[in-house]
Amino acid sequence: MVAAQPPLAGQDGIKQGQLSVQKSPKKPDIKEIRLRGDVAAVHGSLAWLWAAHTTPTNPPPPSQPHTAIMRWLSKALSAATAALLINAASAQTWSSCNPLQNSDCPSDDALGMSINIDFTKGSVNSFAASGSPDYDDEGVAFTVSTGGDAPQLASLFYIMFGRVEITMKAAPGAGIVSSLVLQSDVLDEIDIEWLGSDNDEIQSNYFGKGQTTSYNRGEFHQVSNTQGEWITYTIDWTKDRIIWMAGGTVVRTLNSGDAEDNQYPQTPMQVKFGSWAGGDPNHNSPGTVKWAKGPTDYSQGPFTMRVQSLVVTDYSTGSEYKYKDTSGSWESIEAVGGEVNGNENGDAITVTATAEGSVATTNNVPVGGIAEDGSPATATQTGWPWTGSRPSGGAIPSGWRLNAEGRIIPEENGAPSSLQPYHSLVVMAPLLAGILTFAGRLF
């Protein structure tokens, strides 16, 4: 008898590489399983280990030679180590829970502050990677070179109103899309997209509660040389309005009263950015290929989006954001240990003018703005487009906090930390080794 293996990150019932432009079916009501801290991770590992080794033939009876028992213990240690690696890789497995449909959804980790991330210094552990983002002295690179590639980073935290500033160069190439997406668990969404076939244009977009209606929210804006120059783009979001900016110039303002009924984004948002091939007809519908101005010719690649830095400011304070009811309104959000809009007055941008030249889109603009990576490098496959589920990467562990550089550090001393996904393994490996040594002395 062989016990079932624990699921790998991303195995949530959707086949690897599966892509769809249709609205995803209703997700399970369980949004996430939070394995808070190393103790929970070890408990899960030992529980699986016990199940795997309590059949009639495991472990060997005491009558068997000492070497056989030691071999079994060695296998047990290897299995426990592997289980810890799996727990570390999934680092708190995510599944979706829409608070519009379920009043018991777990709360979202809050940023509650402002962080300034310099990607030229390398990665930060407050963002989970999907696919294979690369780092060099220019920052983080998101490269699309073959079908299914969609490298991306997604924050482990949420903001409840706030500002996101990204300094970047968009990826070139027909059908290649670079994206910055703010998205909530109820599928509120604010986007900026850059189409690789248009070096001098960007697109702004928003959705409420996952409703696309007639895809009439997007607008195109003239911005010169988006692929060749480092340009800072900003989304500034409050309960009253959303402002999209490029290079310090406002390109669009949406007042909450001007949004369609119940369509103004107003729930805690996760920050995601990356690139993908919307123009690949093998992975997307004809409507998406047309919108992305494909088809994509991979022989002309690779195609790379580069991000130099990211500044994220949460206009609310506290440690978590909780939905108090299923209305999806900002008034229903509780900031645990803080206040919704508690940071707004000091950091919000106050502007009313909008740059000339904004043009409404005529093609269907996809929800989510980015694909899930279909390359072998990723363990997270939830289909296209994003529908509120998060890549496996974990949450901010209990006893840790974010610093101003976007790194997760211990709360007790505030010193920089090298916390990595394999943290549990590093901590628990000596304990497991000690158990094996002690067991060896018994025989």
Tab-separated table of C-alpha atoms in Angstrom:
chain	number	residue	atom	x	y	z
A	1	MET	CA	0.000	0.000	0.000
A	2	VAL	CA	1.382	3.383	-0.975
A	3	ALA	CA	0.034	6.556	0.612
A	4	ALA	CA	-1.012	9.408	-1.598
A	5	GLN	CA	1.634	12.047	-2.185
A	6	PRO	CA	0.951	15.542	-0.874
A	7	PRO	CA	-0.142	17.911	-3.667
A	8	LEU	CA	2.392	20.183	-5.276
A	9	ALA	CA	1.830	23.909	-5.481
A	10	GLY	CA	-0.720	24.792	-8.119
A	11	GLN	CA	-2.404	21.381	-8.302
A	12	ASP	CA	-5.888	22.732	-7.682
A	13	GLY	CA	-7.782	20.661	-10.201
A	14	ILE	CA	-6.671	22.553	-13.306
A	15	LYS	CA	-4.277	20.782	-15.643
A	16	GLN	CA	-0.840	22.231	-16.127
A	17	GLY	CA	-0.726	24.561	-19.080
A	18	GLN	CA	-4.501	24.760	-19.422
A	19	LEU	CA	-5.513	28.144	-20.767
A	20	SER	CA	-8.984	29.603	-21.217
A	21	VAL	CA	-10.443	32.972	-22.026
A	22	GLN	CA	-13.824	32.050	-20.641
A	23	LYS	CA	-14.908	33.030	-17.144
A	24	SER	CA	-13.630	30.386	-14.781
A	25	PRO	CA	-16.182	28.162	-13.054
A	26	LYS	CA	-17.098	28.898	-9.483
A	27	LYS	CA	-14.099	28.344	-7.282
A	28	PRO	CA	-14.139	26.311	-4.061
A	29	ASP	CA	-15.183	28.197	-0.979
A	30	ILE	CA	-11.851	27.576	0.697
A	31	LYS	CA	-9.560	30.441	-0.274
A	32	GLU	CA	-6.376	29.342	1.388
A	33	ILE	CA	-4.746	26.989	3.801
A	34	ARG	CA	-2.397	29.062	5.886
A	35	LEU	CA	0.386	27.039	7.443
A	36	ARG	CA	1.437	29.632	9.990
A	37	GLY	CA	5.052	29.121	11.007
A	38	ASP	CA	7.402	26.172	11.039
A	39	VAL	CA	5.413	24.158	13.585
A	40	ALA	CA	2.423	23.896	11.270
A	41	ALA	CA	4.656	22.910	8.363
A	42	VAL	CA	6.320	20.180	10.417
A	43	HIS	CA	2.970	18.878	11.658
A	44	GLY	CA	1.804	18.506	8.069
A	45	SER	CA	5.014	16.763	7.058
A	46	LEU	CA	4.945	14.335	9.983
A	47	ALA	CA	1.269	13.575	9.409
A	48	TRP	CA	1.985	12.640	5.812
A	49	LEU	CA	5.061	10.664	6.893
A	50	TRP	CA	2.982	8.714	9.423
A	51	ALA	CA	0.385	7.870	6.774
A	52	ALA	CA	3.081	6.757	4.360
A	53	HIS	CA	4.791	4.402	6.786
A	54	THR	CA	2.076	2.705	8.860
A	55	THR	CA	1.166	-0.088	6.409
A	56	PRO	CA	1.715	-3.765	7.417
A	57	THR	CA	5.197	-3.725	5.880
A	58	ASN	CA	6.314	-0.351	7.277
A	59	PRO	CA	8.237	0.000	9.489
A	60	PRO	CA	10.224	-3.258	9.669
A	61	PRO	CA	9.502	-5.295	12.805
A	62	PRO	CA	12.076	-5.328	15.635
A	63	SER	CA	13.141	-8.822	14.595
A	64	GLN	CA	14.715	-7.457	11.438
A	65	PRO	CA	18.406	-6.598	11.513
A	66	HIS	CA	19.626	-3.242	12.767
A	67	THR	CA	20.648	-2.236	9.225
A	68	ALA	CA	17.115	-2.730	7.895
A	69	ILE	CA	15.682	-0.516	10.607
A	70	MET	CA	18.320	2.114	9.922
A	71	ARG	CA	17.494	1.963	6.213
A	72	TRP	CA	13.850	2.579	7.036
A	73	LEU	CA	14.771	5.497	9.294
A	74	SER	CA	16.927	6.928	6.517
A	75	LYS	CA	14.008	6.691	4.124
A	76	ALA	CA	11.799	8.304	6.746
A	77	LEU	CA	14.225	11.185	7.089
A	78	SER	CA	14.402	11.580	3.314
A	79	ALA	CA	10.620	11.531	3.072
A	80	ALA	CA	10.277	14.099	5.848
A	81	THR	CA	12.863	16.295	4.168
A	82	ALA	CA	11.035	15.973	0.848
A	83	ALA	CA	7.753	16.811	2.538
A	84	LEU	CA	9.327	19.893	4.075
A	85	LEU	CA	10.599	20.903	0.659
A	86	ILE	CA	7.111	20.507	-0.747
A	87	ASN	CA	5.686	22.585	2.093
A	88	ALA	CA	8.410	25.152	1.496
A	89	ALA	CA	7.791	25.226	-2.245
A	90	SER	CA	4.083	25.761	-1.785
A	91	ALA	CA	4.814	27.991	1.221
A	92	GLN	CA	1.170	28.111	2.225
A	93	THR	CA	-1.033	26.830	-0.545
A	94	TRP	CA	-3.563	29.211	-2.049
A	95	SER	CA	-7.006	28.459	-3.397
A	96	SER	CA	-9.725	30.968	-4.164
A	97	CYS	CA	-12.548	32.202	-1.971
A	98	ASN	CA	-14.740	35.003	-3.251
A	99	PRO	CA	-16.010	37.130	-0.333
A	100	LEU	CA	-19.061	38.062	-2.413
A	101	GLN	CA	-20.180	34.450	-2.150
A	102	ASN	CA	-18.708	33.323	1.163
A	103	SER	CA	-18.738	35.144	4.482
A	104	ASP	CA	-15.974	32.959	5.943
A	105	CYS	CA	-13.091	33.881	3.635
A	106	PRO	CA	-9.789	34.370	5.481
A	107	SER	CA	-8.446	37.888	5.786
A	108	ASP	CA	-5.765	39.356	3.504
A	109	ASP	CA	-2.314	40.367	4.747
A	110	ALA	CA	-2.077	44.165	4.686
A	111	LEU	CA	0.913	46.193	3.559
A	112	GLY	CA	-0.123	49.075	5.812
A	113	MET	CA	2.895	51.202	4.873
A	114	SER	CA	5.014	52.329	1.913
A	115	ILE	CA	7.814	50.238	0.403
A	116	ASN	CA	10.413	51.156	-2.216
A	117	ILE	CA	11.899	48.142	-4.013
A	118	ASP	CA	15.093	48.444	-6.056
A	119	PHE	CA	15.180	45.355	-8.271
A	120	THR	CA	18.724	46.169	-9.428
A	121	LYS	CA	19.737	44.796	-6.017
A	122	GLY	CA	17.971	41.500	-6.637
A	123	SER	CA	14.739	39.820	-5.625
A	124	VAL	CA	12.624	40.498	-2.550
A	125	ASN	CA	10.747	37.872	-0.587
A	126	SER	CA	7.524	39.883	-0.381
A	127	PHE	CA	6.738	38.927	-3.997
A	128	ALA	CA	6.097	35.390	-5.247
A	129	ALA	CA	7.506	34.468	-8.656
A	130	SER	CA	5.768	32.437	-11.325
A	131	GLY	CA	7.773	31.360	-14.337
A	132	SER	CA	11.391	32.507	-14.445
A	133	PRO	CA	11.974	36.205	-13.781
A	134	ASP	CA	15.703	37.014	-14.021
A	135	TYR	CA	17.680	39.661	-12.129
A	136	ASP	CA	20.658	41.736	-13.259
A	137	ASP	CA	22.042	45.243	-12.806
A	138	GLU	CA	19.063	46.662	-14.751
A	139	GLY	CA	16.460	45.099	-12.474
A	140	VAL	CA	14.096	42.175	-12.996
A	141	ALA	CA	13.494	40.821	-16.508
A	142	PHE	CA	10.346	39.016	-17.661
A	143	THR	CA	11.215	37.175	-20.876
A	144	VAL	CA	8.819	35.451	-23.266
A	145	SER	CA	10.652	33.142	-25.649
A	146	THR	CA	8.249	30.285	-26.343
A	147	GLY	CA	4.581	29.374	-26.126
A	148	GLY	CA	3.180	29.404	-22.598
A	149	ASP	CA	5.840	31.693	-21.128
A	150	ALA	CA	4.294	34.257	-18.780
A	151	PRO	CA	6.796	35.201	-16.058
A	152	GLN	CA	5.358	37.357	-13.318
A	153	LEU	CA	5.684	38.574	-9.720
A	154	ALA	CA	2.752	38.832	-7.313
A	155	SER	CA	2.743	40.488	-3.896
A	156	LEU	CA	2.156	38.514	-0.719
A	157	PHE	CA	0.390	41.574	0.680
A	158	TYR	CA	-2.685	43.631	-0.211
A	159	ILE	CA	-3.348	47.358	-0.264
A	160	MET	CA	-6.660	48.990	0.612
A	161	PHE	CA	-6.552	52.067	-1.602
A	162	GLY	CA	-3.067	53.268	-2.402
A	163	ARG	CA	-0.486	54.093	-5.014
A	164	VAL	CA	1.714	51.853	-7.172
A	165	GLU	CA	4.641	53.335	-9.113
A	166	ILE	CA	6.577	51.083	-11.485
A	167	THR	CA	9.684	52.161	-13.415
A	168	MET	CA	10.073	49.908	-16.433
A	169	LYS	CA	10.631	49.245	-20.116
A	170	ALA	CA	7.857	47.372	-21.901
A	171	ALA	CA	8.556	44.248	-23.948
A	172	PRO	CA	8.608	44.582	-27.760
A	173	GLY	CA	7.068	42.138	-30.218
A	174	ALA	CA	3.769	41.621	-31.997
A	175	GLY	CA	1.286	40.029	-29.613
A	176	ILE	CA	3.538	40.452	-26.560
A	177	VAL	CA	1.815	42.095	-23.585
A	178	SER	CA	3.464	43.702	-20.555
A	179	SER	CA	1.081	44.165	-17.634
A	180	LEU	CA	0.653	45.828	-14.255
A	181	VAL	CA	-2.457	44.528	-12.510
A	182	LEU	CA	-4.079	45.342	-9.183
A	183	GLN	CA	-6.684	42.698	-8.373
A	184	SER	CA	-8.822	41.795	-5.370
A	185	ASP	CA	-10.412	38.575	-4.134
A	186	VAL	CA	-13.818	39.769	-5.384
A	187	LEU	CA	-12.221	40.466	-8.790
A	188	ASP	CA	-12.105	44.236	-8.621
A	189	GLU	CA	-9.249	45.217	-10.917
A	190	ILE	CA	-7.143	48.150	-12.139
A	191	ASP	CA	-4.682	47.624	-15.020
A	192	ILE	CA	-2.058	49.135	-17.251
A	193	GLU	CA	-1.064	47.163	-20.354
A	194	TRP	CA	1.627	47.737	-22.943
A	195	LEU	CA	1.240	46.028	-26.330
A	196	GLY	CA	4.570	45.084	-27.894
A	197	SER	CA	3.501	46.136	-31.373
A	198	ASP	CA	2.945	49.743	-30.180
A	199	ASN	CA	6.075	51.400	-28.784
A	200	ASP	CA	4.272	54.722	-28.286
A	201	GLU	CA	1.066	53.667	-26.576
A	202	ILE	CA	-0.241	52.287	-23.278
A	203	GLN	CA	-3.667	51.087	-22.207
A	204	SER	CA	-5.582	51.721	-18.965
A	205	ASN	CA	-8.439	49.560	-17.786
A	206	TYR	CA	-10.617	48.642	-14.807
A	207	PHE	CA	-13.196	46.023	-13.845
A	208	GLY	CA	-15.574	45.591	-10.920
A	209	LYS	CA	-16.500	42.263	-9.352
A	210	GLY	CA	-15.173	40.389	-12.399
A	211	GLN	CA	-17.873	41.749	-14.694
A	212	THR	CA	-16.660	42.504	-18.213
A	213	THR	CA	-20.044	43.667	-19.620
A	214	SER	CA	-19.191	45.000	-23.092
A	215	TYR	CA	-15.457	45.443	-22.444
A	216	ASN	CA	-15.968	49.186	-22.611
A	217	ARG	CA	-13.680	50.359	-19.773
A	218	GLY	CA	-10.307	50.422	-21.535
A	219	GLU	CA	-8.607	53.463	-23.060
A	220	PHE	CA	-5.421	53.898	-25.110
A	221	HIS	CA	-2.970	56.725	-24.338
A	222	GLN	CA	-0.021	58.123	-26.280
A	223	VAL	CA	3.306	57.658	-24.442
A	224	SER	CA	6.547	57.823	-26.448
A	225	ASN	CA	9.182	55.071	-26.561
A	226	THR	CA	7.784	52.791	-23.871
A	227	GLN	CA	10.183	50.010	-24.893
A	228	GLY	CA	13.390	52.043	-25.057
A	229	GLU	CA	13.184	54.426	-22.101
A	230	TRP	CA	12.828	53.966	-18.363
A	231	ILE	CA	9.425	55.480	-17.621
A	232	THR	CA	7.608	55.579	-14.285
A	233	TYR	CA	3.929	54.656	-14.471
A	234	THR	CA	1.548	55.276	-11.580
A	235	ILE	CA	-1.832	54.009	-10.471
A	236	ASP	CA	-3.219	56.194	-7.673
A	237	TRP	CA	-6.409	54.749	-6.198
A	238	THR	CA	-8.747	56.156	-3.555
A	239	LYS	CA	-12.387	55.637	-2.657
A	240	ASP	CA	-13.235	58.657	-4.807
A	241	ARG	CA	-11.150	58.251	-7.973
A	242	ILE	CA	-8.431	56.374	-9.872
A	243	ILE	CA	-5.598	58.210	-11.633
A	244	TRP	CA	-3.326	56.632	-14.241
A	245	MET	CA	-0.038	58.469	-14.912
A	246	ALA	CA	2.942	58.043	-17.255
A	247	GLY	CA	6.183	59.944	-16.757
A	248	GLY	CA	4.537	62.317	-14.297
A	249	THR	CA	1.672	63.157	-16.665
A	250	VAL	CA	-1.890	62.169	-15.879
A	251	VAL	CA	-3.305	60.186	-18.785
A	252	ARG	CA	-6.660	59.267	-17.263
A	253	THR	CA	-8.863	59.982	-14.251
A	254	LEU	CA	-11.894	57.910	-13.307
A	255	ASN	CA	-14.187	59.333	-10.636
A	256	SER	CA	-16.116	56.749	-8.646
A	257	GLY	CA	-19.408	58.364	-9.641
A	258	ASP	CA	-18.533	58.002	-13.322
A	259	ALA	CA	-17.949	54.249	-13.149
A	260	GLU	CA	-20.734	51.891	-14.135
A	261	ASP	CA	-23.062	50.770	-11.345
A	262	ASN	CA	-21.248	48.620	-8.765
A	263	GLN	CA	-18.158	48.592	-10.975
A	264	TYR	CA	-15.809	50.956	-9.144
A	265	PRO	CA	-12.874	48.945	-7.668
A	266	GLN	CA	-12.980	49.312	-3.866
A	267	THR	CA	-11.689	46.160	-2.166
A	268	PRO	CA	-8.160	45.142	-1.019
A	269	MET	CA	-5.848	44.621	-3.981
A	270	GLN	CA	-2.847	42.418	-4.671
A	271	VAL	CA	-0.110	43.793	-6.975
A	272	LYS	CA	0.977	41.688	-9.976
A	273	PHE	CA	3.170	42.435	-12.976
A	274	GLY	CA	4.823	40.518	-15.800
A	275	SER	CA	4.680	39.706	-19.511
A	276	TRP	CA	2.940	37.149	-21.722
A	277	ALA	CA	2.067	36.365	-25.338
A	278	GLY	CA	-1.536	37.432	-25.808
A	279	GLY	CA	-0.986	37.067	-29.541
A	280	ASP	CA	-0.265	33.333	-29.418
A	281	PRO	CA	-3.218	31.636	-31.170
A	282	ASN	CA	-2.267	28.300	-29.606
A	283	HIS	CA	-2.961	29.641	-26.117
A	284	ASN	CA	-5.567	32.363	-26.626
A	285	SER	CA	-8.888	32.980	-28.328
A	286	PRO	CA	-9.090	34.876	-31.637
A	287	GLY	CA	-10.487	37.887	-29.756
A	288	THR	CA	-7.496	38.029	-27.425
A	289	VAL	CA	-5.045	37.568	-30.303
A	290	LYS	CA	-6.702	40.463	-32.101
A	291	TRP	CA	-6.618	42.673	-28.995
A	292	ALA	CA	-2.919	41.896	-28.451
A	293	LYS	CA	-2.217	42.670	-32.125
A	294	GLY	CA	-0.796	39.232	-32.820
A	295	PRO	CA	0.005	36.701	-33.987
A	296	THR	CA	3.234	36.285	-32.057
A	297	ASP	CA	6.307	35.117	-33.986
A	298	TYR	CA	8.669	33.577	-31.431
A	299	SER	CA	11.485	33.438	-33.991
A	300	GLN	CA	11.728	37.222	-33.612
A	301	GLY	CA	12.303	36.921	-29.857
A	302	PRO	CA	13.057	36.610	-27.071
A	303	PHE	CA	10.871	39.465	-25.844
A	304	THR	CA	11.731	41.051	-22.498
A	305	MET	CA	9.948	43.427	-20.141
A	306	ARG	CA	12.271	45.033	-17.573
A	307	VAL	CA	11.346	46.552	-14.216
A	308	GLN	CA	13.893	48.688	-12.423
A	309	SER	CA	11.946	49.631	-9.308
A	310	LEU	CA	8.560	49.503	-7.650
A	311	VAL	CA	7.075	51.787	-5.001
A	312	VAL	CA	3.876	50.632	-3.295
A	313	THR	CA	2.009	52.792	-0.784
A	314	ASP	CA	-0.961	51.490	1.168
A	315	TYR	CA	-3.407	54.282	2.017
A	316	SER	CA	-4.755	52.170	4.903
A	317	THR	CA	-3.071	50.854	8.043
A	318	GLY	CA	-3.146	47.656	10.056
A	319	SER	CA	-2.041	44.052	9.689
A	320	GLU	CA	-4.979	42.453	7.870
A	321	TYR	CA	-8.003	43.347	5.782
A	322	LYS	CA	-11.227	41.483	6.540
A	323	TYR	CA	-14.524	41.426	4.661
A	324	LYS	CA	-17.297	42.018	7.219
A	325	ASP	CA	-20.069	41.084	4.780
A	326	THR	CA	-20.649	40.008	1.172
A	327	SER	CA	-21.443	43.455	-0.252
A	328	GLY	CA	-18.017	44.108	-1.792
A	329	SER	CA	-18.128	47.767	-0.724
A	330	TRP	CA	-15.155	49.567	0.789
A	331	GLU	CA	-17.224	50.328	3.892
A	332	SER	CA	-17.430	46.573	4.534
A	333	ILE	CA	-13.643	46.239	4.864
A	334	GLU	CA	-12.138	46.121	8.356
A	335	ALA	CA	-8.485	47.078	8.810
A	336	VAL	CA	-7.383	44.888	11.729
A	337	GLY	CA	-5.197	46.929	14.061
A	338	GLY	CA	-5.497	50.006	11.867
A	339	GLU	CA	-7.840	52.144	9.834
A	340	VAL	CA	-9.098	52.151	6.253
A	341	ASN	CA	-7.761	55.355	4.650
A	342	GLY	CA	-5.484	55.849	7.655
A	343	ASN	CA	-2.534	56.825	5.418
A	344	GLU	CA	-4.432	58.633	2.685
A	345	ASN	CA	-4.015	62.304	3.552
A	346	GLY	CA	-0.227	62.251	3.655
A	347	ASP	CA	0.480	60.421	0.422
A	348	ALA	CA	-2.412	60.711	-2.022
A	349	ILE	CA	-1.885	62.532	-5.304
A	350	THR	CA	-4.213	65.494	-5.795
A	351	VAL	CA	-4.778	66.165	-9.488
A	352	THR	CA	-7.793	66.726	-11.663
A	353	ALA	CA	-6.436	67.353	-15.170
A	354	THR	CA	-6.149	64.525	-17.678
A	355	ALA	CA	-3.777	64.461	-20.634
A	356	GLU	CA	-5.228	64.826	-24.105
A	357	GLY	CA	-5.248	61.948	-26.542
A	358	SER	CA	-6.989	59.176	-24.625
A	359	VAL	CA	-8.937	56.926	-26.983
A	360	ALA	CA	-11.526	54.348	-25.996
A	361	THR	CA	-10.657	50.795	-26.992
A	362	THR	CA	-12.599	49.014	-29.691
A	363	ASN	CA	-11.417	45.441	-29.080
A	364	ASN	CA	-12.265	43.144	-26.197
A	365	VAL	CA	-9.813	43.752	-23.365
A	366	PRO	CA	-9.246	40.634	-21.247
A	367	VAL	CA	-9.838	40.564	-17.511
A	368	GLY	CA	-6.659	39.994	-15.543
A	369	GLY	CA	-4.328	41.431	-18.125
A	370	ILE	CA	-1.826	38.595	-17.978
A	371	ALA	CA	-1.535	34.861	-18.521
A	372	GLU	CA	-0.400	32.174	-16.143
A	373	ASP	CA	3.023	30.860	-17.044
A	374	GLY	CA	2.844	27.586	-18.971
A	375	SER	CA	6.564	26.877	-19.054
A	376	PRO	CA	8.109	23.951	-17.134
A	377	ALA	CA	9.705	26.440	-14.730
A	378	THR	CA	6.482	27.253	-12.922
A	379	ALA	CA	4.497	25.237	-10.426
A	380	THR	CA	1.408	27.451	-10.509
A	381	GLN	CA	-1.177	26.794	-13.191
A	382	THR	CA	-4.616	28.305	-12.695
A	383	GLY	CA	-5.528	29.135	-16.272
A	384	TRP	CA	-5.919	32.408	-18.096
A	385	PRO	CA	-6.938	35.029	-17.194
A	386	TRP	CA	-6.321	35.727	-13.532
A	387	THR	CA	-9.509	35.199	-11.582
A	388	GLY	CA	-8.519	36.067	-8.067
A	389	SER	CA	-6.409	33.021	-7.250
A	390	ARG	CA	-2.846	33.701	-6.228
A	391	PRO	CA	0.385	31.982	-7.225
A	392	SER	CA	1.820	29.663	-4.623
A	393	GLY	CA	4.263	31.761	-2.712
A	394	GLY	CA	2.893	32.043	0.773
A	395	ALA	CA	1.917	34.880	3.034
A	396	ILE	CA	3.802	36.991	5.533
A	397	PRO	CA	4.547	34.524	8.366
A	398	SER	CA	3.561	35.215	11.936
A	399	GLY	CA	6.427	36.975	13.716
A	400	TRP	CA	7.736	38.635	10.578
A	401	ARG	CA	7.055	41.996	8.956
A	402	LEU	CA	7.857	44.019	5.830
A	403	ASN	CA	10.546	46.680	5.875
A	404	ALA	CA	10.704	49.801	3.708
A	405	GLU	CA	12.679	47.938	1.013
A	406	GLY	CA	9.958	45.337	0.564
A	407	ARG	CA	11.777	42.560	2.413
A	408	ILE	CA	10.224	40.308	5.040
A	409	ILE	CA	12.236	40.553	8.273
A	410	PRO	CA	11.842	39.339	11.885
A	411	GLU	CA	9.651	41.508	14.075
A	412	GLU	CA	11.788	41.152	17.174
A	413	ASN	CA	14.900	43.000	16.046
A	414	GLY	CA	14.121	44.558	12.663
A	415	ALA	CA	17.397	43.243	11.230
A	416	PRO	CA	17.534	42.280	7.542
A	417	SER	CA	16.647	38.668	6.972
A	418	SER	CA	17.391	36.103	4.328
A	419	LEU	CA	13.997	34.456	4.757
A	420	GLN	CA	13.498	32.184	1.773
A	421	PRO	CA	10.899	29.594	0.752
A	422	TYR	CA	13.097	26.837	2.172
A	423	HIS	CA	13.138	28.458	5.636
A	424	SER	CA	11.283	25.520	7.226
A	425	LEU	CA	13.783	23.026	5.860
A	426	VAL	CA	16.753	25.005	7.141
A	427	VAL	CA	15.241	25.203	10.609
A	428	MET	CA	14.013	21.622	10.872
A	429	ALA	CA	16.775	19.654	9.127
A	430	PRO	CA	19.027	19.632	12.246
A	431	LEU	CA	16.090	18.384	14.344
A	432	LEU	CA	15.409	15.543	11.917
A	433	ALA	CA	19.081	14.675	11.814
A	434	GLY	CA	19.107	14.578	15.615
A	435	ILE	CA	16.129	12.232	15.643
A	436	LEU	CA	17.931	9.889	13.266
A	437	THR	CA	21.118	9.980	15.351
A	438	PHE	CA	19.197	9.295	18.565
A	439	ALA	CA	17.345	6.406	16.935
A	440	GLY	CA	20.642	4.949	15.779
A	441	ARG	CA	21.949	4.864	19.325
A	442	LEU	CA	18.963	2.800	20.420
A	443	PHE	CA	20.033	-0.132	18.276
